[in-house]
Tab-separated table of C-alpha atoms in Angstrom:
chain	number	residue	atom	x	y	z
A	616	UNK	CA	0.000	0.000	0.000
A	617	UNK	CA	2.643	2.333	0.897
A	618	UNK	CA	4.253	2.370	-2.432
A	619	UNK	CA	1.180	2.838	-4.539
A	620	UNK	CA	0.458	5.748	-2.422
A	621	UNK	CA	4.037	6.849	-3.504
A	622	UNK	CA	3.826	5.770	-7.594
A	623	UNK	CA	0.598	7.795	-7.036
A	624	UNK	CA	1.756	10.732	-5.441
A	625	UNK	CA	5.153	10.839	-7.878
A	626	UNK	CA	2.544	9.720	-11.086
A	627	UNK	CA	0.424	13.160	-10.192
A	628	UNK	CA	3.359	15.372	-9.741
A	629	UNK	CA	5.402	14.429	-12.891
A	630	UNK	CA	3.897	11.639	-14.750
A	631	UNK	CA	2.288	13.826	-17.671
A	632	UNK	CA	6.303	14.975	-18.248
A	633	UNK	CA	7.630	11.102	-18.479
A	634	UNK	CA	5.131	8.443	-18.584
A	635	UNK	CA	3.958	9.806	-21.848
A	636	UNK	CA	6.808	11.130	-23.444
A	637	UNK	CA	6.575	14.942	-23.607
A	638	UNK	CA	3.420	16.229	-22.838
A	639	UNK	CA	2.803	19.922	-22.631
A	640	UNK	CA	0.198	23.065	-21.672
A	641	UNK	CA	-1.780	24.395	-24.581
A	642	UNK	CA	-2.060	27.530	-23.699
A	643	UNK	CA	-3.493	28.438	-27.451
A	644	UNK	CA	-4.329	26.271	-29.944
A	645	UNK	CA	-0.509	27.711	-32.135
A	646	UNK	CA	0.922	24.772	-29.265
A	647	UNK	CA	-0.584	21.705	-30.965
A	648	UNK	CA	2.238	22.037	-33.396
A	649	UNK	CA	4.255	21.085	-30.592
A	650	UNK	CA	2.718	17.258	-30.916
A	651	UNK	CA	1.389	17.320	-34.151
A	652	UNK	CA	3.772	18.614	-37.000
A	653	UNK	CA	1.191	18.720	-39.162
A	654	UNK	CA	-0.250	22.271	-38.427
A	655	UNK	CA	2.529	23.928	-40.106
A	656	UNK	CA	0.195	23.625	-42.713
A	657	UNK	CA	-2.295	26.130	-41.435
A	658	UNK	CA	-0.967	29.139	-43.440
A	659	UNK	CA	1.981	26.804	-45.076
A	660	UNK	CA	5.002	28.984	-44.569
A	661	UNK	CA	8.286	28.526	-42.752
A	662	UNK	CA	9.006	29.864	-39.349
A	663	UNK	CA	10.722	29.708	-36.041
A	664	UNK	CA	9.136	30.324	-32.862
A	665	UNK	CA	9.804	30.450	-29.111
A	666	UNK	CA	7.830	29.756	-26.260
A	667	UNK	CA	7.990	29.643	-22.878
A	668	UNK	CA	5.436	29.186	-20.075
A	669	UNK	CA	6.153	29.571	-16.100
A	670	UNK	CA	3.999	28.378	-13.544
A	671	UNK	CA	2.820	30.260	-10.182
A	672	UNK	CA	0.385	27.838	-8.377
A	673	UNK	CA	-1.431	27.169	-5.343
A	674	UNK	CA	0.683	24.861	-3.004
A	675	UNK	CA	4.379	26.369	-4.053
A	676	UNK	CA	4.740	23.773	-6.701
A	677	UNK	CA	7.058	25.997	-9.262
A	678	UNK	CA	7.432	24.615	-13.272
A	679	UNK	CA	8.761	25.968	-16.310
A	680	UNK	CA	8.402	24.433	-20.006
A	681	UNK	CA	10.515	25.990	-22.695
A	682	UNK	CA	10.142	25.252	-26.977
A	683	UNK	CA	11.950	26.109	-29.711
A	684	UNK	CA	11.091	25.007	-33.009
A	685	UNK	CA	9.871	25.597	-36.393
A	686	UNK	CA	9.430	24.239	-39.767
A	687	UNK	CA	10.765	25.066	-43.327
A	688	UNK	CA	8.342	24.847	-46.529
A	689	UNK	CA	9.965	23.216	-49.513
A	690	UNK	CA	7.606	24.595	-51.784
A	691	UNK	CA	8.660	23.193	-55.105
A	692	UNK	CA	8.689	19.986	-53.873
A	693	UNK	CA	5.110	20.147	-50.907
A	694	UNK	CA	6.461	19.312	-48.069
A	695	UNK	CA	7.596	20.739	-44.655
A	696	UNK	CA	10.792	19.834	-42.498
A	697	UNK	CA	9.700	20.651	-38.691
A	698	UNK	CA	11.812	20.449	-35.480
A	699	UNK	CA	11.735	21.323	-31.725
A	700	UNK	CA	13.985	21.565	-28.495
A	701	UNK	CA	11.775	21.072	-25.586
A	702	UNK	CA	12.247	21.725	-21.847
A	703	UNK	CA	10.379	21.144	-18.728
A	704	UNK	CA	11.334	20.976	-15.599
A	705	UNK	CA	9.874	20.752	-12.174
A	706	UNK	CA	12.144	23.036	-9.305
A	707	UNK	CA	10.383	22.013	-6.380
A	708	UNK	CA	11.375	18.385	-7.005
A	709	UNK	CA	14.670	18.927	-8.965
A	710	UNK	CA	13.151	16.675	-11.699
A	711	UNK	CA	13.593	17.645	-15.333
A	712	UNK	CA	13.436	16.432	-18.986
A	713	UNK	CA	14.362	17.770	-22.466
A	714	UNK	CA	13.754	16.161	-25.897
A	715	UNK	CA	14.007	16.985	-29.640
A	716	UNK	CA	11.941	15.864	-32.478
A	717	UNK	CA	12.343	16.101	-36.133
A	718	UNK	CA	9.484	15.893	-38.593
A	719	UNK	CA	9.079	15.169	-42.193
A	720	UNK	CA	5.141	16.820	-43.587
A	721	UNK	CA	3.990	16.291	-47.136
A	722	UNK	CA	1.422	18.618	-48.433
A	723	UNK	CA	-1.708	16.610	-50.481
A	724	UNK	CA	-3.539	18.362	-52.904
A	725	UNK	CA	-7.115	16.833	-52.672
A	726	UNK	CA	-8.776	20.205	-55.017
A	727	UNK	CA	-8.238	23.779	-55.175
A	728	UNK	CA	-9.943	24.105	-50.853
A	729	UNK	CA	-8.639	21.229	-49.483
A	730	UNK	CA	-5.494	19.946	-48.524
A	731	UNK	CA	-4.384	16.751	-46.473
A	732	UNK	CA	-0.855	16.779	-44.374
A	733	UNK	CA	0.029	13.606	-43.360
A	734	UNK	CA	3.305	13.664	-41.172
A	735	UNK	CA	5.586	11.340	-39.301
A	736	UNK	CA	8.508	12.511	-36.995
A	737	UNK	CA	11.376	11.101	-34.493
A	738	UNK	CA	11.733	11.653	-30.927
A	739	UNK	CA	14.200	11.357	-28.388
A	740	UNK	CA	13.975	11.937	-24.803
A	741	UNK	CA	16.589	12.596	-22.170
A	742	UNK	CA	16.685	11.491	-18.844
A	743	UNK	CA	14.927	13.044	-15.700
A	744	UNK	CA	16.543	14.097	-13.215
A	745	UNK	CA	15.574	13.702	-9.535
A	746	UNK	CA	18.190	16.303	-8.084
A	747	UNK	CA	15.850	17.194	-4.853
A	748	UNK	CA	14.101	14.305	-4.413
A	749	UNK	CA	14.791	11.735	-1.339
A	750	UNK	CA	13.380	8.082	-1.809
A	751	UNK	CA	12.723	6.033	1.341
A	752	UNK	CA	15.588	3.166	0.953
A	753	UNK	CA	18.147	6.468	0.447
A	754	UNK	CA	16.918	7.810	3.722
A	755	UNK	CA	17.346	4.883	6.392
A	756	UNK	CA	20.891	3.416	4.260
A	757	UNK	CA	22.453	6.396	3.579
A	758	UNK	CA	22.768	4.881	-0.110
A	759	UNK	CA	22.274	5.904	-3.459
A	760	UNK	CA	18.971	4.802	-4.109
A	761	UNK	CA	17.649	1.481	-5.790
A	762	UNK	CA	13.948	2.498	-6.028
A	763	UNK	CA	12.441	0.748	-9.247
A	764	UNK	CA	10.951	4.304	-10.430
A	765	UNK	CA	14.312	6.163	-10.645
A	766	UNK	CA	15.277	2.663	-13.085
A	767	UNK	CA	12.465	4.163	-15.375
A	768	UNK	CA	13.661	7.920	-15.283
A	769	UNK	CA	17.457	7.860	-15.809
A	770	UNK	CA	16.866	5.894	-19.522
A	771	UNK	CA	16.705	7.884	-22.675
A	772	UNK	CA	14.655	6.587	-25.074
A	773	UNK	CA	13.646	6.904	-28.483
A	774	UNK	CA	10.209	7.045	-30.184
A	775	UNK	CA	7.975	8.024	-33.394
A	776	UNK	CA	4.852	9.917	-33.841
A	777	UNK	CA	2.571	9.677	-36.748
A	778	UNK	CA	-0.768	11.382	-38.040
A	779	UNK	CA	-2.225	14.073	-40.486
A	780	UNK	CA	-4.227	17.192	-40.681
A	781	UNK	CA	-7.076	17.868	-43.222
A	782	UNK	CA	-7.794	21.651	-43.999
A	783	UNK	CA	-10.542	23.384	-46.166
A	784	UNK	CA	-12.158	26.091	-46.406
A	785	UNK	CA	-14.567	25.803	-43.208
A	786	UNK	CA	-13.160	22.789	-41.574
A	787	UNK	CA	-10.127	21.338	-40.008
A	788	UNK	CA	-9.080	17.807	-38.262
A	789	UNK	CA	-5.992	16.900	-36.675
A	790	UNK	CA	-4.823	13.664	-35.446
A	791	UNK	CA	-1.641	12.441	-33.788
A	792	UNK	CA	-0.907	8.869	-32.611
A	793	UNK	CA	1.955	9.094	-30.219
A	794	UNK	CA	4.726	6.591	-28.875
A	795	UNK	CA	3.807	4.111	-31.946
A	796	UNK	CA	6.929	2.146	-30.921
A	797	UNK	CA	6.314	1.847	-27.253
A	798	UNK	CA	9.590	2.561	-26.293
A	799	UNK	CA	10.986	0.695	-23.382
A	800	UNK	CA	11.841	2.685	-19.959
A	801	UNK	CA	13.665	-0.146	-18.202
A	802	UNK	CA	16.904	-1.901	-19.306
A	803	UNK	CA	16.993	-5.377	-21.605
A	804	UNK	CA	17.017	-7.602	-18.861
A	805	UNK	CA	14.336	-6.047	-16.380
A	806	UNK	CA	12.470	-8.741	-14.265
A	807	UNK	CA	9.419	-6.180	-15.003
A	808	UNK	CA	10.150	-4.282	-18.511
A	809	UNK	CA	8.033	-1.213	-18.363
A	810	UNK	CA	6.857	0.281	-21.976
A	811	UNK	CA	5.162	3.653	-22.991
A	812	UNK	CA	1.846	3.310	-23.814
A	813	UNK	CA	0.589	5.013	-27.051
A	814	UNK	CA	-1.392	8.210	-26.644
A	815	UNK	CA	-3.923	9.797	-29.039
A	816	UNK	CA	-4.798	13.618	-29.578
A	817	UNK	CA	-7.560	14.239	-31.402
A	818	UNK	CA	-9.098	17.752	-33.155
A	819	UNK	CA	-12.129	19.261	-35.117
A	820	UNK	CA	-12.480	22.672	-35.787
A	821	UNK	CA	-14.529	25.260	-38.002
A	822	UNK	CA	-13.927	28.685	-39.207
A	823	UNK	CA	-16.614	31.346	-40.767
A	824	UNK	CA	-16.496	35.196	-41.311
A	825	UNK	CA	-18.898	36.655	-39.426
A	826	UNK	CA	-19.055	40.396	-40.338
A	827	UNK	CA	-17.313	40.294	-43.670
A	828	UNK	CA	-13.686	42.139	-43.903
A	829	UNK	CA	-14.195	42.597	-40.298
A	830	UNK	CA	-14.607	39.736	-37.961
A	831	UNK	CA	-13.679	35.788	-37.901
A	832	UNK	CA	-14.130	33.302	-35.478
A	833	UNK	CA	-12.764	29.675	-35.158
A	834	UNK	CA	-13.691	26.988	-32.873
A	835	UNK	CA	-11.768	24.102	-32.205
A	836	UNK	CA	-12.899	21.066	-29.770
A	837	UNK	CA	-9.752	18.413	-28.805
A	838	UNK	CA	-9.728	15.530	-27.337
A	839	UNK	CA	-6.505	13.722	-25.523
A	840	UNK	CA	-6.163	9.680	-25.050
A	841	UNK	CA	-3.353	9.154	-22.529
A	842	UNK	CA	-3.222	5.704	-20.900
A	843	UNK	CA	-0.390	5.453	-17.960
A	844	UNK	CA	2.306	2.810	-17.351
A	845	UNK	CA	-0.195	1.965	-14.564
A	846	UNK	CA	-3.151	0.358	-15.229
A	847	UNK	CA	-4.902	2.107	-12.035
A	848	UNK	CA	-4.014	5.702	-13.466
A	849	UNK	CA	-5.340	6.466	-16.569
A	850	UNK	CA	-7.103	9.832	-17.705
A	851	UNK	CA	-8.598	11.688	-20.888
A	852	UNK	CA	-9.122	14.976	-21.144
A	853	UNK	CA	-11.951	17.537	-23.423
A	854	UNK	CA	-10.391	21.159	-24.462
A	855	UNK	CA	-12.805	23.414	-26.180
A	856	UNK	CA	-11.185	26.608	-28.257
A	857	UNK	CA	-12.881	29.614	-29.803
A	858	UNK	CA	-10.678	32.201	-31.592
A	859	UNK	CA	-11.824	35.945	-32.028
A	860	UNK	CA	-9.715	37.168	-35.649
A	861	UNK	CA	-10.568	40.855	-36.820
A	862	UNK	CA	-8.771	41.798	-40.263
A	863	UNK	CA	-5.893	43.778	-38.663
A	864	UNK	CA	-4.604	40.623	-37.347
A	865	UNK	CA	-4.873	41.049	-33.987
A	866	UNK	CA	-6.699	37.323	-32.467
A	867	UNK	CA	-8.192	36.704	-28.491
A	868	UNK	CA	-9.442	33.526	-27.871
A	869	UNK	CA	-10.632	31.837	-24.676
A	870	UNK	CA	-10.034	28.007	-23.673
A	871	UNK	CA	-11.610	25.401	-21.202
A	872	UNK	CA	-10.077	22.202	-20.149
A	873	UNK	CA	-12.189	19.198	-18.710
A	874	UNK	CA	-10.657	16.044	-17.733
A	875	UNK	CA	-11.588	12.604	-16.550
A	876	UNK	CA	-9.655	10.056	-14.945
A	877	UNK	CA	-9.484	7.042	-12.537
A	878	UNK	CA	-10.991	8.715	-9.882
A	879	UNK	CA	-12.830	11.864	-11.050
A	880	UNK	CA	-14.425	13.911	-14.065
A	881	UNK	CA	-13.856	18.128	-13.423
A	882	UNK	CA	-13.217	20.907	-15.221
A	883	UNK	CA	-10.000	21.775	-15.547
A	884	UNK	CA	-9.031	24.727	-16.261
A	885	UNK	CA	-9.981	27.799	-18.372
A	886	UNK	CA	-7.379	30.492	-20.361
A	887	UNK	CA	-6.600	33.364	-22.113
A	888	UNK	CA	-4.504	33.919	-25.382
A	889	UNK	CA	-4.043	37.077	-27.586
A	890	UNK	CA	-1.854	37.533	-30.661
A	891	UNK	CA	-0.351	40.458	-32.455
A	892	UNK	CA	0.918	40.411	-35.995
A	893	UNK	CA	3.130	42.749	-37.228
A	894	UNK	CA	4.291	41.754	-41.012
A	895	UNK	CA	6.109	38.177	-40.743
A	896	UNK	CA	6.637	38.507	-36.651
A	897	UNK	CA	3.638	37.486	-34.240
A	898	UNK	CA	3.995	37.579	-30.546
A	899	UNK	CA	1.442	35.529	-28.105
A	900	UNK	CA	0.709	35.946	-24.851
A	901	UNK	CA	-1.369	33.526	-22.618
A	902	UNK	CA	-2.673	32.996	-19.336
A	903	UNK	CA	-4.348	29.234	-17.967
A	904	UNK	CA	-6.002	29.259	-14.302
A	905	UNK	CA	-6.970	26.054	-12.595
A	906	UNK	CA	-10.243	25.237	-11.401
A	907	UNK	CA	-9.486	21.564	-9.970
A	908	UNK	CA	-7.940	20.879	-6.643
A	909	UNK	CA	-6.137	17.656	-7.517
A	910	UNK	CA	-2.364	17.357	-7.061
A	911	UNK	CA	-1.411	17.572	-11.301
A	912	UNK	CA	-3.815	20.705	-11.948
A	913	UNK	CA	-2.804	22.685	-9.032
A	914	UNK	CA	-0.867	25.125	-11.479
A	915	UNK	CA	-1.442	28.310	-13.092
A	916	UNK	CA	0.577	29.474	-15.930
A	917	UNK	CA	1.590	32.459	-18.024
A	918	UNK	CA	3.304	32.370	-21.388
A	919	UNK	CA	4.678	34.366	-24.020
A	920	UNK	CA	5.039	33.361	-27.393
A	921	UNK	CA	7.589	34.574	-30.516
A	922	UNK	CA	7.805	33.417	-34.399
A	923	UNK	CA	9.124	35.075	-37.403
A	924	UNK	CA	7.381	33.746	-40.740
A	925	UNK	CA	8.799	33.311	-43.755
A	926	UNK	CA	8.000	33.075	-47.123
A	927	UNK	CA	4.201	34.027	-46.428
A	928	UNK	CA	2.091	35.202	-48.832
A	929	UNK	CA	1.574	38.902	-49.144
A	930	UNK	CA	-1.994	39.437	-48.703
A	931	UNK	CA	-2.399	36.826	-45.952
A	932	UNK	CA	-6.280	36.849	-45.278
A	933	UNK	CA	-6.288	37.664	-41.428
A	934	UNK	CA	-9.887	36.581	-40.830
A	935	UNK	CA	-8.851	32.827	-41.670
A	936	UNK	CA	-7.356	30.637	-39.018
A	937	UNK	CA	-6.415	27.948	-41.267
């Protein structure tokens, strides 16, 4: 009993970081990139962006989650080469993890509105890092610590992602199928090998002018598959987007997060994002509060976002999200 209280305790306080892979906050709907490489084909130009989101929370737990990447448009030849350098790391705990990804998008023709993107990229993960972090066998020996959970932290691994977008004039759908290999966390000759589980994100969204030359709006509804190591914890989670464009190019939007696992269904969290464009550079700024009480969703966060386009196309229609 005592150490599923403690794989329960660690799972809520940094499993989203490495039981999944790399998970992180969409704090606007420009993040999905992040896990699905195929939204590069939203405006299809090249760019590179940074982000970076800090948490201030309700019981002192302090995080920070960093990006770069980008993507550049072959356009000759219809297809996209995206990357990223992630951070995240946890300072309360001294636990941390970084990967890097690189992505290969093709760009499908279907007829003169719509357009299929069907991508597949490469992960790897570095280890985490429990820096601050005393386990109980380390505190009555005096030794470094044999605990089976550091076993599945200190291993980098490798994985691949795979899944589309479809874009027309009105409509949109993403999908990304995550850790297809299942990479393995423990070494070759583990009594107990421990795998990844795959993970699933899921989107549908539609677009309209509403006062015309004046006023857009978007609406995007996600949903998020993600299975633990441990059959016990397991949790899926609802995120519902609407997107205010007006023709200078300024965009607000306003998010809400519901999830539902093991134990409970509760909302979330809700947020905040504007954006500003001023000829090929945009910069983001967002704000998430929580509105659940449970260890993981404990955190708010503010963020601040950064890309310079290229190649975009002169008269870029400001009203459109996609």
């Amino acid at each position: 009993m005592k150490n599923e209280l403690k794989y329960f305790i660690i799972f809520f306080i940094i499993g989203p970081v490495s039981m999944y892979g790399q998970i992180y906050n969409y704090l606007s709907s420009d993040d999905f990139e992040l896990n699905n490489p195929s939204y590069v084909g939203l405006k299809d130009y090249s760019h590179i962006s940074i982000s970076s989101k800090q948490s201030f929370d309700l019981k002192n737990k302090s995080s920070n989650s960093s990006s770069l990447y980008g993507s550049y448009f072959f356009e000759d030849l219809d297809f996209f080469i995206g990357y990223s350098l992630n951070s995240m790391s946890f300072s309360e705990f001294g636990a941390s993890q970084y990967n890097a990804s690189l992505s290969y998008v093709y760009k499908l023709n279907l007829n003169n509105d719509s357009f299929i993107y069907p991508y597949i990229s490469g992960n790897i993960y570095m280890p985490n890092k429990f820096s601050d972090l005393i386990f109980e066998d380390n505190l009555f020996s005096g030794l470094p610590s044999i605990d089976p959970l550091l076993e599945t932290q200190n291993k980098s691994y490798v994985d691949l992602n795979a899944g589309l977008m479809f874009k027309s004039e009105n409509l949109l759908m993403g999908l990304s199928l995550n850790n297809l290999l299942k990479a393995k966390l423990t070494d070759e000759d583990s009594n107990d090998p421990i795998r990844l589980k795959r993970t699933l994100d899921l989107n549908i969204g539609y677009q309209n002018n509403i006062i015309r030359n004046t006023l857009g709006l978007a609406f995007i509804g996600s949903y998020f598959y993600r299975p633990s190591l441990y059959s016990q914890f397991n949790f899926s989670e609802i995120r519902l987007d609407q997107i205010v464009m007006l023709d200078n190019g300024f965009e607000i939007g306003g998010f809400q997060e519901i999830y539902s696992n093991s134990f409970s269904k509760k909302m979330k969290a809700i947020g905040f994002n504007a954006k500003f464009k001023f000829g090929s550079l945009e910069i983001g700024v967002n704000y998430r509060s929580s509105k659940s009480k449970e260890i993981l969703n404990t955190e708010n966060y503010m963020g601040a976002t950064f890309r310079f386009k290229f190649n975009t196309i002169q008269n870029e229609n400001y009203l459109l999200k996609w």
